[in-house]
Coordinates of N, CA, C and O in Angstrom, one line a residue:
M1 N -0.9 13.2 32.5 CA 0.1 14.5 32.2 C -1.4 14.9 30.9 O -2.1 14.1 30.0
N2 N -1.6 15.8 30.9 CA -2.8 16.7 29.6 C -2.2 17.2 28.6 O -1.3 17.5 28.3
L3 N -3.2 17.7 27.5 CA -2.7 17.7 26.3 C -2.0 18.7 26.1 O -0.9 18.7 25.6
T4 N -2.0 19.9 27.0 CA -1.2 21.2 26.8 C 0.5 20.3 27.4 O 1.4 21.1 27.0
E5 N 0.3 19.8 28.4 CA 1.8 19.3 29.0 C 2.4 18.5 27.8 O 3.4 18.4 27.2
K6 N 1.7 17.8 27.2 CA 2.0 16.5 26.1 C 2.4 17.8 25.2 O 3.6 17.3 25.0
M7 N 1.9 18.8 25.0 CA 2.4 19.4 23.8 C 3.7 19.7 24.0 O 4.5 20.1 22.8
I8 N 3.7 21.0 25.1 CA 5.3 20.8 25.5 C 6.2 19.9 25.5 O 7.1 20.4 25.0
D9 N 5.7 19.2 25.9 CA 7.1 17.9 26.7 C 7.2 17.4 24.9 O 8.3 17.3 24.7
L10 N 6.2 17.5 23.5 CA 6.7 16.7 23.0 C 7.4 17.9 21.4 O 8.6 16.8 20.9
R11 N 7.0 19.0 22.0 CA 7.4 19.8 21.3 C 9.4 20.1 21.5 O 10.2 20.4 21.0
K12 N 10.3 20.2 23.3 CA 10.9 20.2 23.5 C 11.8 19.3 23.2 O 12.8 19.1 23.2
K13 N 11.3 18.2 23.5 CA 12.0 17.3 23.0 C 12.4 16.8 21.7 O 13.3 16.5 21.2
K14 N 11.7 17.3 20.5 CA 12.2 17.4 19.7 C 13.3 18.7 19.0 O 14.0 18.8 17.8
G15 N 13.4 19.4 20.2 CA 14.3 20.6 20.0 C 13.6 21.5 19.1 O 14.5 22.8 18.8
L16 N 12.1 21.8 19.1 CA 12.0 23.1 18.6 C 10.8 24.2 19.1 O 11.1 23.8 20.8
T17 N 10.7 25.5 18.8 CA 10.2 26.1 19.7 C 9.2 27.0 18.8 O 9.0 26.2 18.2
Q18 N 8.8 26.9 19.4 CA 7.1 27.7 19.3 C 7.3 28.1 17.9 O 5.5 27.5 16.8
E19 N 8.1 28.8 17.5 CA 7.5 29.2 16.3 C 8.1 28.7 14.9 O 7.9 28.2 13.8
D20 N 9.4 27.6 15.5 CA 9.5 26.4 14.9 C 8.2 25.3 14.6 O 8.1 24.9 12.9
L21 N 7.3 25.1 15.4 CA 6.5 24.5 15.3 C 5.6 24.7 14.3 O 4.5 24.7 13.8
S22 N 4.9 26.2 14.4 CA 4.6 27.0 14.2 C 4.1 26.8 12.4 O 3.6 26.8 11.7
E23 N 5.5 27.0 11.7 CA 5.9 27.0 10.6 C 5.5 25.3 10.1 O 4.8 25.1 9.2
Q24 N 6.3 24.1 11.0 CA 5.4 22.9 10.2 C 4.3 22.9 10.5 O 3.7 22.3 9.4
M25 N 3.1 23.6 11.4 CA 2.0 23.5 11.8 C 1.0 24.3 9.8 O -0.1 24.1 10.3
N26 N 1.8 25.2 10.1 CA 0.9 26.4 9.1 C 0.0 26.9 9.4 O -1.3 27.2 9.5
V27 N 0.4 27.3 11.0 CA -0.2 27.9 11.9 C 0.4 29.3 12.3 O 2.0 29.1 12.4
S28 N 0.1 30.3 13.4 CA 0.9 31.5 13.8 C 1.7 31.0 15.1 O 1.0 30.0 15.9
R29 N 2.4 31.5 15.7 CA 3.2 31.0 16.8 C 2.5 31.5 18.0 O 2.4 31.1 19.2
Q30 N 1.5 32.6 17.9 CA 0.9 32.8 19.1 C -0.5 31.8 19.3 O -1.5 31.1 20.1
T31 N -0.7 30.9 18.0 CA -1.9 29.8 17.9 C -1.4 29.1 19.3 O -1.8 28.3 19.7
I32 N 0.0 28.4 18.6 CA 0.8 27.4 19.2 C 0.9 27.7 20.9 O 0.7 27.2 21.0
S33 N 1.1 29.0 21.3 CA 1.1 29.5 22.2 C -0.1 29.5 23.4 O -0.4 29.2 24.6
R34 N -1.0 29.2 22.4 CA -2.9 29.5 23.2 C -2.8 28.3 23.4 O -3.5 27.6 24.4
W35 N -2.9 27.1 22.3 CA -2.5 25.0 22.5 C -1.7 25.4 24.3 O -3.0 24.4 24.9
E36 N -1.0 25.8 24.2 CA 0.3 25.3 24.9 C -0.4 25.9 26.3 O 0.2 25.4 27.3
F37 N -1.0 26.9 26.4 CA -1.1 27.2 28.0 C -2.6 27.3 27.6 O -3.3 27.6 28.9
G38 N -3.3 26.3 27.5 CA -4.8 25.9 27.1 C -5.8 27.0 27.2 O -6.9 26.6 27.5
E39 N -5.5 28.1 26.6 CA -6.4 28.6 26.1 C -7.3 28.1 25.2 O -8.7 28.6 25.0
V40 N -7.2 27.8 24.2 CA -7.4 27.2 23.2 C -7.5 26.0 22.8 O -6.4 25.7 23.1
A41 N -8.4 25.0 22.2 CA -7.9 23.3 22.0 C -7.5 23.2 20.4 O -8.5 24.1 19.7
P42 N -6.5 23.0 20.3 CA -6.6 22.8 18.8 C -7.2 21.8 18.2 O -8.6 20.8 18.6
S43 N -7.9 22.2 16.6 CA -9.3 21.5 16.3 C -8.8 20.4 15.7 O -7.6 19.9 15.9
A44 N -9.3 19.0 15.3 CA -9.2 18.2 15.2 C -8.3 17.5 14.1 O -7.6 16.8 14.1
E45 N -8.4 18.4 12.9 CA -7.4 18.6 11.7 C -6.1 19.0 12.6 O -5.0 17.9 12.2
N46 N -5.7 19.8 13.1 CA -4.7 19.9 13.9 C -4.3 19.2 14.8 O -2.7 18.8 14.9
L47 N -4.8 18.5 15.6 CA -4.3 17.5 16.4 C -4.2 16.3 15.3 O -3.1 15.3 15.5
K48 N -4.9 15.8 14.3 CA -3.9 15.0 13.2 C -3.0 15.1 12.8 O -2.0 14.7 13.3
K49 N -2.9 16.5 12.9 CA -1.2 17.2 12.1 C 0.1 16.7 13.4 O 0.8 16.6 12.9
L50 N -0.7 16.9 14.7 CA 0.4 16.9 15.1 C 0.6 15.6 15.7 O 1.7 15.5 16.0
S51 N -0.5 14.9 15.8 CA 0.5 13.6 15.6 C 1.0 13.1 14.8 O 2.3 12.3 15.3
K52 N 0.6 13.2 13.4 CA 2.0 12.7 12.4 C 2.7 12.8 12.4 O 4.3 12.8 12.5
F53 N 3.1 14.8 13.3 CA 4.2 15.2 13.2 C 5.3 14.8 14.3 O 6.9 14.7 14.1
Y54 N 4.5 14.4 15.2 CA 5.4 13.8 16.5 C 5.1 12.7 16.5 O 5.8 11.9 17.2
A55 N 4.6 11.9 15.8 CA 4.6 10.5 15.3 C 3.9 9.7 16.7 O 4.8 8.8 17.2
V56 N 3.2 10.0 17.3 CA 2.3 9.7 18.4 C 0.6 9.3 18.4 O 0.4 10.0 17.2
P57 N 0.4 8.1 18.4 CA -0.7 8.1 18.3 C -2.2 9.5 18.6 O -1.7 10.0 19.8
L58 N -2.8 9.4 18.2 CA -3.8 10.6 18.6 C -4.3 10.2 19.6 O -4.7 11.3 20.4
D59 N -4.6 9.2 20.2 CA -5.0 8.6 21.4 C -4.7 9.2 22.2 O -4.9 9.9 23.7
Y60 N -2.9 9.4 22.5 CA -2.3 9.8 23.6 C -2.2 11.5 24.0 O -2.3 11.1 24.4
L61 N -2.5 11.9 22.5 CA -2.9 13.4 22.8 C -4.3 13.8 23.6 O -4.4 14.7 24.0
L62 N -5.3 12.9 23.2 CA -6.4 13.1 23.6 C -6.8 12.3 24.9 O -7.5 13.2 25.5
N63 N -6.4 11.5 25.0 CA -6.5 11.2 26.5 C -5.3 11.5 27.4 O -4.5 11.0 27.5
D64 N -5.8 12.0 28.4 CA -4.6 12.7 29.9 C -4.1 11.6 30.3 O -3.3 11.5 30.8
D65 N -4.9 10.2 30.5 CA -4.2 9.3 31.2 C -3.5 7.9 30.3 O -3.2 7.2 30.8
A66 N -3.4 8.3 28.7 CA -2.9 7.4 28.1 C -0.5 8.1 28.3 O -0.7 8.9 28.4
A67 N -0.5 6.7 27.8 CA 0.8 7.2 28.2 C 1.2 6.9 26.4 O 1.1 6.3 26.1
L68 N 2.6 7.4 26.4 CA 3.2 7.4 25.2 C 3.7 5.5 25.2 O 4.6 5.4 25.3
P69 N 3.4 4.9 23.7 CA 3.3 3.8 23.9 C 5.1 3.7 23.8 O 5.9 4.8 22.9
E70 N 5.9 2.6 24.4 CA 7.5 2.3 23.9 C 7.3 1.8 22.0 O 6.5 1.3 21.7
P71 N 8.4 2.7 21.2 CA 8.8 2.6 20.2 C 8.8 0.7 20.0 O 9.5 0.3 20.5
Q72 N 8.5 0.2 19.2 CA 8.6 -1.4 18.6 C 9.6 -1.4 18.0 O 10.4 -0.4 16.8
K73 N 10.8 -1.9 18.7 CA 11.8 -2.5 17.9 C 12.0 -3.7 16.5 O 10.9 -4.4 16.6
E74 N 12.6 -2.9 15.4 CA 12.1 -3.8 14.7 C 13.1 -4.6 14.2 O 14.4 -4.6 15.0
E75 N 12.7 -6.3 14.1 CA 13.7 -7.1 13.6 C 14.4 -7.0 12.6 O 14.0 -7.3 11.7
K76 N 15.5 -6.9 13.0 CA 16.6 -6.4 11.5 C 17.2 -7.8 11.6 O 18.7 -8.4 11.6
Q77 N 17.1 -8.8 10.2 CA 18.3 -9.6 10.1 C 19.7 -9.1 10.1 O 20.0 -8.5 8.6
T78 N 21.0 -9.1 10.5 CA 22.2 -8.7 10.2 C 22.5 -10.1 9.8 O 23.1 -10.8 9.8
P79 N 23.6 -9.1 7.9 CA 24.3 -10.0 7.7 C 25.2 -10.7 8.0 O 25.8 -9.9 8.8
P80 N 26.2 -11.8 7.6 CA 26.9 -12.1 8.3 C 28.0 -11.1 8.3 O 28.4 -10.5 7.2
P81 N 29.2 -11.8 9.2 CA 30.0 -10.6 8.9 C 31.2 -11.2 7.7 O 30.9 -11.8 7.2
A82 N 31.4 -9.7 6.7 CA 32.2 -9.8 5.9 C 33.6 -11.0 5.9 O 33.4 -11.6 5.0
K83 N 34.3 -11.6 6.8 CA 34.7 -12.4 6.5 C 34.5 -13.6 6.5 O 34.7 -14.3 5.5
S84 N 33.2 -14.0 6.6 CA 32.5 -15.8 6.7 C 32.7 -15.4 5.1 O 32.3 -16.4 4.6
R85 N 31.7 -14.6 4.5 CA 31.3 -14.2 3.2 C 32.5 -14.2 2.3 O 33.0 -15.0 1.8
C86 N 33.8 -13.5 2.7 CA 35.1 -13.6 2.2 C 35.7 -15.0 2.0 O 36.0 -15.3 1.1
W87 N 35.6 -15.9 3.2 CA 36.0 -17.4 2.9 C 35.1 -18.2 2.4 O 35.8 -19.0 2.0
G88 N 33.9 -17.6 2.2 CA 32.9 -18.5 1.5 C 33.2 -18.1 -0.6 O 33.3 -19.5 -0.7
I89 N 33.7 -16.9 -0.8 CA 34.2 -16.6 -2.1 C 35.2 -17.3 -2.2 O 35.5 -17.8 -3.5
I90 N 36.2 -17.3 -1.5 CA 37.4 -18.2 -1.6 C 36.8 -19.4 -1.4 O 37.9 -19.6 -3.1
A91 N 36.4 -20.4 -1.0 CA 36.1 -21.6 -1.3 C 35.9 -21.9 -2.6 O 36.0 -22.6 -2.8
L92 N 34.6 -20.7 -3.0 CA 33.8 -21.5 -3.9 C 35.2 -21.5 -5.1 O 35.3 -22.1 -6.4
V93 N 35.7 -20.4 -6.0 CA 37.3 -20.2 -6.4 C 37.9 -20.7 -6.5 O 38.4 -21.5 -8.0
L94 N 38.7 -21.9 -5.0 CA 39.1 -22.9 -5.3 C 38.4 -24.1 -5.8 O 39.4 -24.6 -6.5
I95 N 37.4 -24.4 -5.7 CA 36.7 -25.4 -6.3 C 36.9 -25.4 -7.6 O 36.6 -26.0 -8.4
I96 N 35.7 -24.4 -7.9 CA 36.1 -24.1 -9.2 C 37.2 -23.8 -10.1 O 37.9 -24.6 -11.0
A97 N 38.7 -23.6 -9.8 CA 39.4 -24.1 -10.1 C 40.2 -25.1 -10.3 O 40.3 -25.3 -11.5
A98 N 39.6 -25.7 -9.0 CA 40.2 -28.0 -9.2 C 39.8 -28.3 -10.2 O 39.9 -29.1 -11.2
I99 N 38.0 -27.6 -10.4 CA 37.3 -28.7 -11.4 C 37.6 -27.9 -12.4 O 38.2 -29.5 -13.9
L100 N 38.0 -26.8 -13.2 CA 38.4 -26.5 -14.4 C 40.0 -27.2 -14.5 O 40.6 -27.8 -15.7
T101 N 40.8 -27.4 -13.7 CA 42.3 -28.2 -13.8 C 41.9 -29.6 -14.0 O 42.4 -30.1 -15.1
M102 N 40.9 -30.2 -13.6 CA 40.8 -31.1 -13.7 C 40.4 -31.8 -14.8 O 40.7 -32.8 -16.0
A103 N 39.3 -30.9 -15.4 CA 39.3 -31.2 -17.1 C 39.7 -30.5 -17.7 O 40.0 -31.2 -19.1
M104 N 40.9 -29.6 -17.3 CA 42.4 -30.0 -18.5 C 43.0 -30.8 -19.3 O 43.4 -31.1 -19.7
V105 N 43.2 -31.5 -17.5 CA 44.4 -32.3 -18.1 C 43.4 -33.4 -18.8 O 43.9 -35.2 -18.8
I106 N 42.2 -34.7 -17.8 CA 41.3 -34.8 -18.2 C 41.5 -34.8 -20.2 O 41.5 -35.8 -21.1
G107 N 41.0 -33.9 -20.7 CA 41.5 -33.5 -21.7 C 42.0 -33.5 -22.6 O 42.3 -34.1 -24.0
H108 N 43.5 -33.5 -22.0 CA 44.7 -33.8 -22.9 C 45.2 -34.8 -23.0 O 46.0 -35.7 -23.6
L109 N 45.1 -35.3 -21.5 CA 45.6 -37.2 -21.6 C 44.5 -37.7 -22.7 O 45.1 -38.7 -23.2
S110 N 43.3 -37.2 -23.0 CA 42.4 -38.0 -23.9 C 42.7 -37.6 -25.4 O 43.0 -39.2 -26.7
Q111 N 43.6 -36.5 -25.7 CA 44.0 -36.2 -27.1 C 44.9 -37.4 -27.1 O 46.1 -37.8 -28.4
K112 N 46.1 -37.3 -26.1 CA 47.0 -37.9 -26.5 C 47.2 -39.4 -26.9 O 47.8 -40.0 -27.6
G113 N 46.1 -39.5 -25.8 CA 45.8 -41.3 -26.0 C 45.6 -41.6 -27.8 O 46.4 -42.7 -28.0
G114 N 45.1 -41.2 -28.4 CA 45.3 -41.3 -30.0 C 46.2 -41.2 -30.7 O 46.4 -41.7 -31.6
D115 N 47.3 -40.5 -30.6 CA 48.8 -40.3 -31.0 C 49.7 -40.8 -30.7 O 50.1 -40.9 -29.2
T116 N 50.1 -41.7 -30.7 CA 51.4 -43.0 -30.7 C 52.5 -42.6 -31.4 O 52.9 -42.8 -32.4
E117 N 53.7 -41.9 -30.4 CA 54.1 -41.3 -31.2 C 55.9 -42.5 -31.3 O 55.8 -43.0 -30.1
E118 N 56.3 -43.0 -32.2 CA 57.3 -44.0 -31.9 C 58.9 -42.9 -31.7 O 59.1 -42.1 -32.4
V119 N 58.9 -44.1 -30.5 CA 60.8 -43.4 -29.6 C 61.2 -43.6 -30.7 O 61.8 -45.3 -30.4
I120 N 62.2 -43.0 -31.3 CA 63.4 -43.4 -31.8 C 65.0 -43.2 -31.2 O 65.1 -42.5 -30.7
P121 N 65.3 -44.2 -30.2 CA 67.2 -43.5 -29.7 C 67.8 -43.1 -30.8 O 68.2 -43.7 -32.1
V122 N 68.5 -41.7 -29.8 CA 69.6 -41.6 -31.0 C 70.4 -42.3 -31.6 O 71.0 -42.4 -32.8
G123 N 71.2 -43.6 -30.9 CA 72.2 -43.9 -31.8 C 71.3 -44.9 -32.8 O 72.3 -45.4 -34.3
K124 N 70.2 -45.4 -33.0 CA 69.2 -45.6 -34.0 C 69.2 -44.9 -35.0 O 69.5 -45.5 -36.7
L125 N 69.3 -43.9 -34.8 CA 69.3 -42.7 -35.6 C 70.6 -42.7 -36.8 O 70.4 -42.2 -37.9
Q126 N 71.5 -42.6 -36.2 CA 72.8 -42.6 -36.8 C 72.9 -43.7 -37.7 O 73.6 -43.8 -39.1
E127 N 72.3 -44.9 -37.5 CA 72.6 -45.9 -38.3 C 71.9 -46.0 -39.7 O 72.0 -46.2 -40.5
E128 N 70.7 -45.1 -39.4 CA 69.8 -45.2 -41.1 C 70.6 -44.2 -41.7 O 69.8 -43.1 -41.5
K129 N 69.6 -44.5 -42.9 CA 70.3 -43.8 -43.7 C 68.8 -43.1 -44.8 O 68.3 -44.1 -44.9
I130 N 68.8 -42.4 -45.4 CA 67.5 -41.6 -46.0 C 67.9 -42.3 -47.3 O 68.8 -41.3 -48.3
V131 N 67.3 -42.6 -48.2 CA 67.3 -42.7 -49.5 C 66.1 -42.3 -50.0 O 64.9 -42.5 -49.7
S132 N 66.8 -40.8 -51.3 CA 65.5 -40.3 -52.0 C 65.0 -41.4 -53.2 O 66.1 -42.2 -53.9
T133 N 64.3 -41.4 -53.9 CA 64.2 -42.0 -54.9 C 63.5 -41.1 -56.0 O 63.1 -39.8 -56.1
P134 N 64.0 -41.4 -56.8 CA 63.3 -39.8 -58.0 C 61.9 -40.1 -58.1 O 61.4 -38.5 -58.8
N135 N 61.0 -40.6 -57.3 CA 59.2 -40.3 -57.0 C 59.1 -39.2 -56.0 O 58.2 -38.9 -55.5
S136 N 60.4 -39.1 -55.1 CA 59.8 -38.1 -54.2 C 60.4 -37.3 -54.2 O 61.2 -36.7 -54.1
N137 N 59.5 -36.4 -54.8 CA 59.4 -35.0 -54.7 C 59.4 -33.9 -53.6 O 58.2 -33.7 -53.2
F138 N 61.0 -33.8 -52.6 CA 60.6 -32.2 -52.1 C 60.2 -30.8 -52.2 O 60.8 -30.4 -51.2
G139 N 59.5 -30.9 -53.0 CA 59.2 -29.0 -53.3 C 60.3 -28.7 -54.4 O 60.8 -27.3 -54.8
F140 N 61.4 -30.2 -54.9 CA 62.1 -28.8 -55.7 C 62.2 -30.3 -56.8 O 62.8 -31.4 -56.8
T141 N 63.2 -30.0 -57.7 CA 63.1 -31.1 -58.9 C 65.3 -31.4 -59.1 O 66.2 -30.4 -58.4
W142 N 65.0 -32.9 -59.3 CA 66.7 -33.2 -59.4 C 67.2 -32.7 -60.9 O 66.3 -32.7 -61.8
G143 N 68.3 -32.4 -61.3 CA 68.7 -31.8 -62.2 C 68.2 -32.4 -63.3 O 68.6 -33.5 -63.2
D144 N 68.1 -32.3 -64.1 CA 67.3 -33.1 -65.5 C 68.5 -32.8 -66.7 O 68.8 -31.6 -66.9

């Protein structure tokens, strides 16, 4: 395929008219027409612009036997599916909750260990008598 055929093919693949391309290249529509009919060859500067605009190597435009290289596929790492991320987050939250619960239980048990409370059966409470002495002052005075 020669330069004129390549220029027509590339323009049509992009869905452009000669007028559209002339605006992109900053030349007249007649200039594009002359390039495509082979009346005039584009300047080196315009060939570089065409190469960049169509994203093709300059070698492709200049050499009749050069084929358009296949676009290289970029290897993209796909993120893991959302469900697996969700389960990972749930597992992490549950582990943290379990650790905090254990810490609270251990802390509560260690505090209780120091406080020994005497358990008095109800029957024994009824037998005991509370005796007040004149020195025990509970915030009030005994009749003077």
